[in-house]
JSON list of C-alpha atoms in Angstrom, two decimals:
[
{"chain": "A", "resi": 1, "resn": "GLY", "atom": "CA", "xyz": [16.35, -0.91, 6.97]},
{"chain": "A", "resi": 2, "resn": "GLN", "atom": "CA", "xyz": [13.64, -3.13, 5.59]},
{"chain": "A", "resi": 3, "resn": "ASN", "atom": "CA", "xyz": [13.95, -6.36, 3.62]},
{"chain": "A", "resi": 4, "resn": "ILE", "atom": "CA", "xyz": [10.81, -8.19, 2.60]},
{"chain": "A", "resi": 5, "resn": "ASP", "atom": "CA", "xyz": [10.88, -11.35, 0.56]},
{"chain": "A", "resi": 6, "resn": "GLN", "atom": "CA", "xyz": [7.92, -13.13, -1.05]},
{"chain": "A", "resi": 7, "resn": "PRO", "atom": "CA", "xyz": [7.62, -15.23, -4.20]},
{"chain": "A", "resi": 8, "resn": "THR", "atom": "CA", "xyz": [7.09, -13.23, -7.36]},
{"chain": "A", "resi": 9, "resn": "GLU", "atom": "CA", "xyz": [4.50, -15.52, -8.91]},
{"chain": "A", "resi": 10, "resn": "MET", "atom": "CA", "xyz": [2.34, -18.47, -7.96]},
{"chain": "A", "resi": 11, "resn": "THR", "atom": "CA", "xyz": [-0.22, -20.52, -9.84]},
{"chain": "A", "resi": 12, "resn": "ALA", "atom": "CA", "xyz": [-2.99, -22.59, -8.29]},
{"chain": "A", "resi": 13, "resn": "THR", "atom": "CA", "xyz": [-6.16, -24.37, -9.33]},
{"chain": "A", "resi": 14, "resn": "GLU", "atom": "CA", "xyz": [-9.69, -23.24, -8.60]},
{"chain": "A", "resi": 15, "resn": "GLY", "atom": "CA", "xyz": [-10.97, -24.89, -5.42]},
{"chain": "A", "resi": 16, "resn": "ALA", "atom": "CA", "xyz": [-7.49, -25.62, -4.11]},
{"chain": "A", "resi": 17, "resn": "ILE", "atom": "CA", "xyz": [-5.54, -24.14, -1.20]},
{"chain": "A", "resi": 18, "resn": "VAL", "atom": "CA", "xyz": [-2.50, -21.91, -1.63]},
{"chain": "A", "resi": 19, "resn": "GLN", "atom": "CA", "xyz": [-0.01, -20.56, 0.88]},
{"chain": "A", "resi": 20, "resn": "ILE", "atom": "CA", "xyz": [1.92, -17.38, 0.16]},
{"chain": "A", "resi": 21, "resn": "ASN", "atom": "CA", "xyz": [5.01, -16.95, 2.31]},
{"chain": "A", "resi": 22, "resn": "CYS", "atom": "CA", "xyz": [6.67, -13.76, 3.40]},
{"chain": "A", "resi": 23, "resn": "THR", "atom": "CA", "xyz": [9.90, -13.25, 5.30]},
{"chain": "A", "resi": 24, "resn": "TYR", "atom": "CA", "xyz": [10.94, -9.87, 6.57]},
{"chain": "A", "resi": 25, "resn": "GLN", "atom": "CA", "xyz": [13.69, -8.08, 8.35]},
{"chain": "A", "resi": 26, "resn": "THR", "atom": "CA", "xyz": [12.77, -4.67, 9.66]},
{"chain": "A", "resi": 27, "resn": "SER", "atom": "CA", "xyz": [14.41, -2.15, 11.91]},
{"chain": "A", "resi": 28, "resn": "GLY", "atom": "CA", "xyz": [11.17, -1.92, 13.85]},
{"chain": "A", "resi": 29, "resn": "PHE", "atom": "CA", "xyz": [7.87, -3.74, 13.82]},
{"chain": "A", "resi": 30, "resn": "ASN", "atom": "CA", "xyz": [4.26, -2.87, 14.45]},
{"chain": "A", "resi": 31, "resn": "GLY", "atom": "CA", "xyz": [2.27, -5.76, 13.14]},
{"chain": "A", "resi": 32, "resn": "LEU", "atom": "CA", "xyz": [2.13, -7.36, 9.73]},
{"chain": "A", "resi": 33, "resn": "PHE", "atom": "CA", "xyz": [-0.50, -6.62, 7.11]},
{"chain": "A", "resi": 34, "resn": "TRP", "atom": "CA", "xyz": [-1.59, -8.46, 4.01]},
{"chain": "A", "resi": 35, "resn": "TYR", "atom": "CA", "xyz": [-3.22, -6.56, 1.18]},
{"chain": "A", "resi": 36, "resn": "GLN", "atom": "CA", "xyz": [-4.78, -7.75, -2.06]},
{"chain": "A", "resi": 37, "resn": "GLN", "atom": "CA", "xyz": [-4.43, -5.75, -5.24]},
{"chain": "A", "resi": 38, "resn": "HIS", "atom": "CA", "xyz": [-6.23, -6.53, -8.48]},
{"chain": "A", "resi": 39, "resn": "ALA", "atom": "CA", "xyz": [-4.62, -5.17, -11.61]},
{"chain": "A", "resi": 40, "resn": "GLY", "atom": "CA", "xyz": [-5.27, -1.47, -12.00]},
{"chain": "A", "resi": 41, "resn": "GLU", "atom": "CA", "xyz": [-7.07, -1.18, -8.68]},
{"chain": "A", "resi": 42, "resn": "ALA", "atom": "CA", "xyz": [-6.31, 0.00, -5.16]},
{"chain": "A", "resi": 43, "resn": "PRO", "atom": "CA", "xyz": [-4.81, -2.35, -2.58]},
{"chain": "A", "resi": 44, "resn": "THR", "atom": "CA", "xyz": [-7.45, -3.64, -0.19]},
{"chain": "A", "resi": 45, "resn": "PHE", "atom": "CA", "xyz": [-6.87, -4.81, 3.36]},
{"chain": "A", "resi": 46, "resn": "LEU", "atom": "CA", "xyz": [-7.01, -8.54, 4.02]},
{"chain": "A", "resi": 47, "resn": "SER", "atom": "CA", "xyz": [-5.50, -9.19, 7.43]},
{"chain": "A", "resi": 48, "resn": "TYR", "atom": "CA", "xyz": [-3.40, -7.94, 10.30]},
{"chain": "A", "resi": 49, "resn": "ASN", "atom": "CA", "xyz": [-1.27, -9.90, 12.76]},
{"chain": "A", "resi": 50, "resn": "VAL", "atom": "CA", "xyz": [0.51, -8.31, 15.68]},
{"chain": "A", "resi": 51, "resn": "LEU", "atom": "CA", "xyz": [0.92, -11.40, 17.87]},
{"chain": "A", "resi": 52, "resn": "ASP", "atom": "CA", "xyz": [2.26, -14.81, 16.92]},
{"chain": "A", "resi": 53, "resn": "GLY", "atom": "CA", "xyz": [-0.24, -17.30, 15.64]},
{"chain": "A", "resi": 54, "resn": "LEU", "atom": "CA", "xyz": [-3.00, -17.79, 13.14]},
{"chain": "A", "resi": 55, "resn": "GLU", "atom": "CA", "xyz": [-5.77, -15.33, 12.39]},
{"chain": "A", "resi": 56, "resn": "GLU", "atom": "CA", "xyz": [-8.67, -16.78, 10.43]},
{"chain": "A", "resi": 57, "resn": "LYS", "atom": "CA", "xyz": [-11.10, -14.72, 8.42]},
{"chain": "A", "resi": 58, "resn": "GLY", "atom": "CA", "xyz": [-13.37, -16.73, 6.19]},
{"chain": "A", "resi": 59, "resn": "ARG", "atom": "CA", "xyz": [-11.45, -18.27, 3.31]},
{"chain": "A", "resi": 60, "resn": "PHE", "atom": "CA", "xyz": [-8.34, -16.30, 4.22]},
{"chain": "A", "resi": 61, "resn": "SER", "atom": "CA", "xyz": [-6.01, -16.94, 7.15]},
{"chain": "A", "resi": 62, "resn": "SER", "atom": "CA", "xyz": [-2.75, -15.29, 8.09]},
{"chain": "A", "resi": 63, "resn": "PHE", "atom": "CA", "xyz": [0.02, -16.58, 10.30]},
{"chain": "A", "resi": 64, "resn": "LEU", "atom": "CA", "xyz": [2.83, -14.73, 12.02]},
{"chain": "A", "resi": 65, "resn": "SER", "atom": "CA", "xyz": [6.04, -15.77, 13.77]},
{"chain": "A", "resi": 66, "resn": "ARG", "atom": "CA", "xyz": [7.82, -12.69, 15.03]},
{"chain": "A", "resi": 67, "resn": "SER", "atom": "CA", "xyz": [10.90, -14.56, 16.21]},
{"chain": "A", "resi": 68, "resn": "LYS", "atom": "CA", "xyz": [11.40, -16.00, 12.74]},
{"chain": "A", "resi": 69, "resn": "GLY", "atom": "CA", "xyz": [10.39, -12.88, 10.84]},
{"chain": "A", "resi": 70, "resn": "TYR", "atom": "CA", "xyz": [7.91, -15.00, 8.92]},
{"chain": "A", "resi": 71, "resn": "SER", "atom": "CA", "xyz": [4.31, -14.76, 7.87]},
{"chain": "A", "resi": 72, "resn": "TYR", "atom": "CA", "xyz": [2.07, -16.57, 5.45]},
{"chain": "A", "resi": 73, "resn": "LEU", "atom": "CA", "xyz": [-1.30, -15.96, 3.88]},
{"chain": "A", "resi": 74, "resn": "LEU", "atom": "CA", "xyz": [-3.45, -19.02, 3.35]},
{"chain": "A", "resi": 75, "resn": "LEU", "atom": "CA", "xyz": [-6.24, -18.92, 0.79]},
{"chain": "A", "resi": 76, "resn": "LYS", "atom": "CA", "xyz": [-8.74, -21.78, 0.79]},
{"chain": "A", "resi": 77, "resn": "GLU", "atom": "CA", "xyz": [-11.34, -22.81, -1.77]},
{"chain": "A", "resi": 78, "resn": "LEU", "atom": "CA", "xyz": [-9.70, -20.68, -4.39]},
{"chain": "A", "resi": 79, "resn": "GLN", "atom": "CA", "xyz": [-11.92, -18.80, -6.78]},
{"chain": "A", "resi": 80, "resn": "MET", "atom": "CA", "xyz": [-11.03, -17.22, -10.09]},
{"chain": "A", "resi": 81, "resn": "LYS", "atom": "CA", "xyz": [-11.56, -13.79, -8.57]},
{"chain": "A", "resi": 82, "resn": "ASP", "atom": "CA", "xyz": [-8.69, -14.47, -6.17]},
{"chain": "A", "resi": 83, "resn": "SER", "atom": "CA", "xyz": [-6.27, -13.93, -9.06]},
{"chain": "A", "resi": 84, "resn": "ALA", "atom": "CA", "xyz": [-4.46, -10.81, -7.90]},
{"chain": "A", "resi": 85, "resn": "SER", "atom": "CA", "xyz": [-1.26, -9.53, -6.36]},
{"chain": "A", "resi": 86, "resn": "TYR", "atom": "CA", "xyz": [-0.84, -10.21, -2.64]},
{"chain": "A", "resi": 87, "resn": "LEU", "atom": "CA", "xyz": [1.27, -7.73, -0.73]},
{"chain": "A", "resi": 88, "resn": "CYS", "atom": "CA", "xyz": [3.03, -8.46, 2.54]},
{"chain": "A", "resi": 89, "resn": "ALA", "atom": "CA", "xyz": [3.56, -5.28, 4.54]},
{"chain": "A", "resi": 90, "resn": "PRO", "atom": "CA", "xyz": [5.19, -4.99, 7.92]},
{"chain": "A", "resi": 91, "resn": "GLY", "atom": "CA", "xyz": [3.89, -1.95, 9.74]},
{"chain": "A", "resi": 92, "resn": "SER", "atom": "CA", "xyz": [6.42, 0.56, 10.88]},
{"chain": "A", "resi": 93, "resn": "PRO", "atom": "CA", "xyz": [6.46, 1.54, 14.52]},
{"chain": "A", "resi": 94, "resn": "ASP", "atom": "CA", "xyz": [6.59, 5.09, 13.20]},
{"chain": "A", "resi": 95, "resn": "ARG", "atom": "CA", "xyz": [2.88, 5.61, 13.45]},
{"chain": "A", "resi": 96, "resn": "GLY", "atom": "CA", "xyz": [1.46, 3.37, 10.85]},
{"chain": "A", "resi": 97, "resn": "LYS", "atom": "CA", "xyz": [3.27, 3.72, 7.54]},
{"chain": "A", "resi": 98, "resn": "LEU", "atom": "CA", "xyz": [3.35, 0.47, 5.61]},
{"chain": "A", "resi": 99, "resn": "ILE", "atom": "CA", "xyz": [6.48, -1.03, 4.11]},
{"chain": "A", "resi": 100, "resn": "PHE", "atom": "CA", "xyz": [5.45, -3.15, 1.14]},
{"chain": "A", "resi": 101, "resn": "GLY", "atom": "CA", "xyz": [7.14, -6.10, -0.45]},
{"chain": "A", "resi": 102, "resn": "GLN", "atom": "CA", "xyz": [7.11, -6.58, -4.23]},
{"chain": "A", "resi": 103, "resn": "GLY", "atom": "CA", "xyz": [3.99, -8.68, -3.99]},
{"chain": "A", "resi": 104, "resn": "THR", "atom": "CA", "xyz": [3.12, -12.18, -5.14]},
{"chain": "A", "resi": 105, "resn": "GLU", "atom": "CA", "xyz": [1.15, -12.42, -8.37]},
{"chain": "A", "resi": 106, "resn": "LEU", "atom": "CA", "xyz": [-1.32, -15.29, -7.92]},
{"chain": "A", "resi": 107, "resn": "SER", "atom": "CA", "xyz": [-2.99, -16.83, -10.95]},
{"chain": "A", "resi": 108, "resn": "VAL", "atom": "CA", "xyz": [-5.94, -19.11, -10.33]},
{"chain": "A", "resi": 109, "resn": "LYS", "atom": "CA", "xyz": [-6.63, -21.53, -13.18]},
{"chain": "A", "resi": 110, "resn": "PRO", "atom": "CA", "xyz": [-9.85, -23.43, -13.82]},
{"chain": "B", "resi": 1, "resn": "GLU", "atom": "CA", "xyz": [-19.80, 5.56, 2.94]},
{"chain": "B", "resi": 2, "resn": "ALA", "atom": "CA", "xyz": [-17.66, 7.05, 0.19]},
{"chain": "B", "resi": 3, "resn": "GLY", "atom": "CA", "xyz": [-14.18, 5.66, -0.15]},
{"chain": "B", "resi": 4, "resn": "VAL", "atom": "CA", "xyz": [-10.92, 7.45, -0.74]},
{"chain": "B", "resi": 5, "resn": "THR", "atom": "CA", "xyz": [-11.01, 9.34, -4.01]},
{"chain": "B", "resi": 6, "resn": "GLN", "atom": "CA", "xyz": [-8.15, 10.63, -6.09]},
{"chain": "B", "resi": 7, "resn": "PHE", "atom": "CA", "xyz": [-8.02, 13.06, -8.96]},
{"chain": "B", "resi": 8, "resn": "PRO", "atom": "CA", "xyz": [-7.06, 12.85, -11.72]},
{"chain": "B", "resi": 9, "resn": "SER", "atom": "CA", "xyz": [-7.06, 9.15, -12.51]},
{"chain": "B", "resi": 10, "resn": "HIS", "atom": "CA", "xyz": [-4.47, 9.69, -15.21]},
{"chain": "B", "resi": 11, "resn": "SER", "atom": "CA", "xyz": [-2.10, 12.54, -16.01]},
{"chain": "B", "resi": 12, "resn": "VAL", "atom": "CA", "xyz": [0.34, 12.83, -18.87]},
{"chain": "B", "resi": 13, "resn": "ILE", "atom": "CA", "xyz": [2.74, 15.77, -18.69]},
{"chain": "B", "resi": 14, "resn": "GLU", "atom": "CA", "xyz": [6.03, 16.77, -20.20]},
{"chain": "B", "resi": 15, "resn": "LYS", "atom": "CA", "xyz": [9.27, 16.85, -18.31]},
{"chain": "B", "resi": 16, "resn": "GLY", "atom": "CA", "xyz": [9.64, 20.18, -16.56]},
{"chain": "B", "resi": 17, "resn": "GLN", "atom": "CA", "xyz": [5.93, 20.79, -16.15]},
{"chain": "B", "resi": 18, "resn": "THR", "atom": "CA", "xyz": [4.03, 20.89, -12.89]},
{"chain": "B", "resi": 19, "resn": "VAL", "atom": "CA", "xyz": [1.32, 18.48, -11.80]},
{"chain": "B", "resi": 20, "resn": "THR", "atom": "CA", "xyz": [-0.89, 18.52, -8.73]},
{"chain": "B", "resi": 21, "resn": "LEU", "atom": "CA", "xyz": [-2.56, 15.37, -7.50]},
{"chain": "B", "resi": 22, "resn": "ARG", "atom": "CA", "xyz": [-5.48, 15.48, -5.14]},
{"chain": "B", "resi": 23, "resn": "CYS", "atom": "CA", "xyz": [-6.71, 13.02, -2.54]},
{"chain": "B", "resi": 24, "resn": "ASP", "atom": "CA", "xyz": [-9.98, 13.13, -0.63]},
{"chain": "B", "resi": 25, "resn": "PRO", "atom": "CA", "xyz": [-9.82, 10.76, 2.34]},
{"chain": "B", "resi": 26, "resn": "ILE", "atom": "CA", "xyz": [-12.75, 9.07, 3.99]},
{"chain": "B", "resi": 27, "resn": "SER", "atom": "CA", "xyz": [-14.57, 11.60, 6.10]},
{"chain": "B", "resi": 28, "resn": "GLY", "atom": "CA", "xyz": [-13.35, 11.65, 9.69]},
{"chain": "B", "resi": 29, "resn": "HIS", "atom": "CA", "xyz": [-10.05, 9.91, 8.99]},
{"chain": "B", "resi": 30, "resn": "ASP", "atom": "CA", "xyz": [-7.29, 11.91, 10.60]},
{"chain": "B", "resi": 31, "resn": "ASN", "atom": "CA", "xyz": [-4.48, 9.87, 9.06]},
{"chain": "B", "resi": 32, "resn": "LEU", "atom": "CA", "xyz": [-3.66, 10.38, 5.41]},
{"chain": "B", "resi": 33, "resn": "TYR", "atom": "CA", "xyz": [-0.81, 8.68, 3.58]},
{"chain": "B", "resi": 34, "resn": "TRP", "atom": "CA", "xyz": [0.77, 9.07, 0.17]},
{"chain": "B", "resi": 35, "resn": "TYR", "atom": "CA", "xyz": [2.49, 6.14, -1.53]},
{"chain": "B", "resi": 36, "resn": "ARG", "atom": "CA", "xyz": [4.00, 5.65, -4.96]},
{"chain": "B", "resi": 37, "resn": "ARG", "atom": "CA", "xyz": [4.58, 2.64, -7.18]},
{"chain": "B", "resi": 38, "resn": "VAL", "atom": "CA", "xyz": [7.16, 3.08, -9.89]},
{"chain": "B", "resi": 39, "resn": "MET", "atom": "CA", "xyz": [7.06, 0.55, -12.73]},
{"chain": "B", "resi": 40, "resn": "GLY", "atom": "CA", "xyz": [8.40, -2.82, -11.64]},
{"chain": "B", "resi": 41, "resn": "LYS", "atom": "CA", "xyz": [9.01, -1.74, -8.08]},
{"chain": "B", "resi": 42, "resn": "GLU", "atom": "CA", "xyz": [7.19, -2.12, -4.81]},
{"chain": "B", "resi": 43, "resn": "ILE", "atom": "CA", "xyz": [4.76, 0.43, -3.41]},
{"chain": "B", "resi": 44, "resn": "LYS", "atom": "CA", "xyz": [6.79, 2.93, -1.42]},
{"chain": "B", "resi": 45, "resn": "PHE", "atom": "CA", "xyz": [5.70, 5.26, 1.35]},
{"chain": "B", "resi": 46, "resn": "LEU", "atom": "CA", "xyz": [6.04, 8.98, 0.70]},
{"chain": "B", "resi": 47, "resn": "LEU", "atom": "CA", "xyz": [4.52, 10.75, 3.69]},
{"chain": "B", "resi": 48, "resn": "HIS", "atom": "CA", "xyz": [1.94, 10.71, 6.43]},
{"chain": "B", "resi": 49, "resn": "PHE", "atom": "CA", "xyz": [-0.36, 13.45, 7.68]},
{"chain": "B", "resi": 50, "resn": "VAL", "atom": "CA", "xyz": [-2.17, 13.47, 10.98]},
{"chain": "B", "resi": 51, "resn": "LYS", "atom": "CA", "xyz": [-4.89, 16.04, 10.41]},
{"chain": "B", "resi": 52, "resn": "GLU", "atom": "CA", "xyz": [-3.05, 18.95, 8.84]},
{"chain": "B", "resi": 53, "resn": "SER", "atom": "CA", "xyz": [0.37, 18.14, 10.30]},
{"chain": "B", "resi": 54, "resn": "LYS", "atom": "CA", "xyz": [3.10, 16.21, 8.54]},
{"chain": "B", "resi": 55, "resn": "GLN", "atom": "CA", "xyz": [3.83, 13.30, 10.85]},
{"chain": "B", "resi": 56, "resn": "ASP", "atom": "CA", "xyz": [6.45, 11.63, 8.70]},
{"chain": "B", "resi": 57, "resn": "GLU", "atom": "CA", "xyz": [7.81, 12.79, 5.35]},
{"chain": "B", "resi": 58, "resn": "SER", "atom": "CA", "xyz": [10.83, 10.51, 5.31]},
{"chain": "B", "resi": 59, "resn": "GLY", "atom": "CA", "xyz": [9.77, 8.94, 2.01]},
{"chain": "B", "resi": 60, "resn": "MET", "atom": "CA", "xyz": [9.59, 12.13, -0.03]},
{"chain": "B", "resi": 61, "resn": "PRO", "atom": "CA", "xyz": [12.19, 11.70, -2.78]},
{"chain": "B", "resi": 62, "resn": "ASN", "atom": "CA", "xyz": [13.36, 15.30, -3.06]},
{"chain": "B", "resi": 63, "resn": "ASN", "atom": "CA", "xyz": [12.28, 18.91, -2.81]},
{"chain": "B", "resi": 64, "resn": "ARG", "atom": "CA", "xyz": [10.45, 18.78, -6.11]},
{"chain": "B", "resi": 65, "resn": "PHE", "atom": "CA", "xyz": [7.61, 17.14, -4.21]},
{"chain": "B", "resi": 66, "resn": "LEU", "atom": "CA", "xyz": [5.36, 19.21, -1.98]},
{"chain": "B", "resi": 67, "resn": "ALA", "atom": "CA", "xyz": [2.41, 17.83, -0.05]},
{"chain": "B", "resi": 68, "resn": "GLU", "atom": "CA", "xyz": [-0.20, 19.83, 1.77]},
{"chain": "B", "resi": 69, "resn": "ARG", "atom": "CA", "xyz": [-3.31, 19.10, 3.76]},
{"chain": "B", "resi": 70, "resn": "THR", "atom": "CA", "xyz": [-4.86, 22.41, 4.59]},
{"chain": "B", "resi": 71, "resn": "GLY", "atom": "CA", "xyz": [-7.67, 22.16, 7.11]},
{"chain": "B", "resi": 72, "resn": "GLY", "atom": "CA", "xyz": [-6.99, 18.51, 7.68]},
{"chain": "B", "resi": 73, "resn": "THR", "atom": "CA", "xyz": [-9.36, 17.34, 4.97]},
{"chain": "B", "resi": 74, "resn": "TYR", "atom": "CA", "xyz": [-8.20, 16.75, 1.40]},
{"chain": "B", "resi": 75, "resn": "SER", "atom": "CA", "xyz": [-4.53, 16.65, 0.47]},
{"chain": "B", "resi": 76, "resn": "THR", "atom": "CA", "xyz": [-2.56, 17.68, -2.59]},
{"chain": "B", "resi": 77, "resn": "LEU", "atom": "CA", "xyz": [0.77, 16.42, -3.84]},
{"chain": "B", "resi": 78, "resn": "LYS", "atom": "CA", "xyz": [2.55, 18.75, -6.23]},
{"chain": "B", "resi": 79, "resn": "VAL", "atom": "CA", "xyz": [5.48, 17.74, -8.39]},
{"chain": "B", "resi": 80, "resn": "GLN", "atom": "CA", "xyz": [7.42, 20.69, -9.73]},
{"chain": "B", "resi": 81, "resn": "PRO", "atom": "CA", "xyz": [9.25, 20.37, -12.05]},
{"chain": "B", "resi": 82, "resn": "ALA", "atom": "CA", "xyz": [8.38, 16.82, -13.05]},
{"chain": "B", "resi": 83, "resn": "GLU", "atom": "CA", "xyz": [11.13, 14.46, -14.19]},
{"chain": "B", "resi": 84, "resn": "LEU", "atom": "CA", "xyz": [10.89, 11.23, -16.16]},
{"chain": "B", "resi": 85, "resn": "GLU", "atom": "CA", "xyz": [11.59, 9.11, -13.08]},
{"chain": "B", "resi": 86, "resn": "ASP", "atom": "CA", "xyz": [8.50, 10.53, -11.37]},
{"chain": "B", "resi": 87, "resn": "SER", "atom": "CA", "xyz": [6.28, 8.40, -13.60]},
{"chain": "B", "resi": 88, "resn": "GLY", "atom": "CA", "xyz": [4.28, 5.85, -11.67]},
{"chain": "B", "resi": 89, "resn": "VAL", "atom": "CA", "xyz": [1.06, 5.32, -9.79]},
{"chain": "B", "resi": 90, "resn": "TYR", "atom": "CA", "xyz": [0.48, 7.56, -6.78]},
{"chain": "B", "resi": 91, "resn": "PHE", "atom": "CA", "xyz": [-1.78, 6.12, -4.14]},
{"chain": "B", "resi": 92, "resn": "CYS", "atom": "CA", "xyz": [-3.41, 7.89, -1.27]},
{"chain": "B", "resi": 93, "resn": "ALA", "atom": "CA", "xyz": [-4.70, 6.05, 1.79]},
{"chain": "B", "resi": 94, "resn": "SER", "atom": "CA", "xyz": [-6.56, 7.12, 4.89]},
{"chain": "B", "resi": 95, "resn": "SER", "atom": "CA", "xyz": [-7.12, 5.59, 8.27]},
{"chain": "B", "resi": 96, "resn": "PRO", "atom": "CA", "xyz": [-8.94, 6.49, 11.47]},
{"chain": "B", "resi": 97, "resn": "ASP", "atom": "CA", "xyz": [-6.12, 4.93, 13.47]},
{"chain": "B", "resi": 98, "resn": "HIS", "atom": "CA", "xyz": [-2.82, 3.13, 12.78]},
{"chain": "B", "resi": 99, "resn": "TYR", "atom": "CA", "xyz": [-4.53, -0.06, 11.74]},
{"chain": "B", "resi": 100, "resn": "GLU", "atom": "CA", "xyz": [-6.31, -0.67, 8.45]},
{"chain": "B", "resi": 101, "resn": "GLN", "atom": "CA", "xyz": [-5.52, 1.79, 5.69]},
{"chain": "B", "resi": 102, "resn": "TYR", "atom": "CA", "xyz": [-8.08, 2.39, 2.97]},
{"chain": "B", "resi": 103, "resn": "PHE", "atom": "CA", "xyz": [-6.50, 3.06, -0.38]},
{"chain": "B", "resi": 104, "resn": "GLY", "atom": "CA", "xyz": [-7.74, 5.20, -3.20]},
{"chain": "B", "resi": 105, "resn": "PRO", "atom": "CA", "xyz": [-7.69, 4.02, -6.82]},
{"chain": "B", "resi": 106, "resn": "GLY", "atom": "CA", "xyz": [-4.47, 5.88, -7.54]},
{"chain": "B", "resi": 107, "resn": "THR", "atom": "CA", "xyz": [-3.34, 8.48, -10.06]},
{"chain": "B", "resi": 108, "resn": "ARG", "atom": "CA", "xyz": [-1.28, 7.18, -12.93]},
{"chain": "B", "resi": 109, "resn": "LEU", "atom": "CA", "xyz": [1.31, 9.82, -13.77]},
{"chain": "B", "resi": 110, "resn": "THR", "atom": "CA", "xyz": [3.28, 9.66, -16.99]},
{"chain": "B", "resi": 111, "resn": "VAL", "atom": "CA", "xyz": [6.07, 12.13, -17.56]},
{"chain": "B", "resi": 112, "resn": "THR", "atom": "CA", "xyz": [7.28, 12.26, -21.17]}
]
């Protein structure tokens, strides 16, 4: 089965750095995805990790430790537009379906 | 390049009625996925097409749901008869491989 745990809500200040953690237990694994979803909109792809380590992509970075079943998404230089839900999603080895967590609702304050 | 489109954006139907949702994937994407988010819950996988074939339909809740992808292009998801617990947002996503999935804006279904 799948068990994905991430904080429900987080609040941070514009210009700051925030780290959103995700722990998972899955019956299989094919990489870990992070998606961003603004209210009422479609989820959009942010990052993908299949090997251990840090992947950096502009203001966003994602880290994976497969042995610990742990990932985090790091957002730097926060902007108001970063207020959204961030979804941790281990990929299933069954050809690509995503298993989503509940998501972390991030509020960026001025 | 046009993104994934879904129709309708909203649908309100009565319990027992039938509704058909449509998804047009990005042109050339062989992989098409349906997901659903019920109020207060996480987004859950429903099924996966590769071209016109059902690759994985392990997430389909019951036989009231029927998905098709004739010709390997657009897909439809029919709910017949609809029940109250079917209310939620239905997302479609497409992908050229098993990597990044591009999501549509979703169809908000309300069953009253």
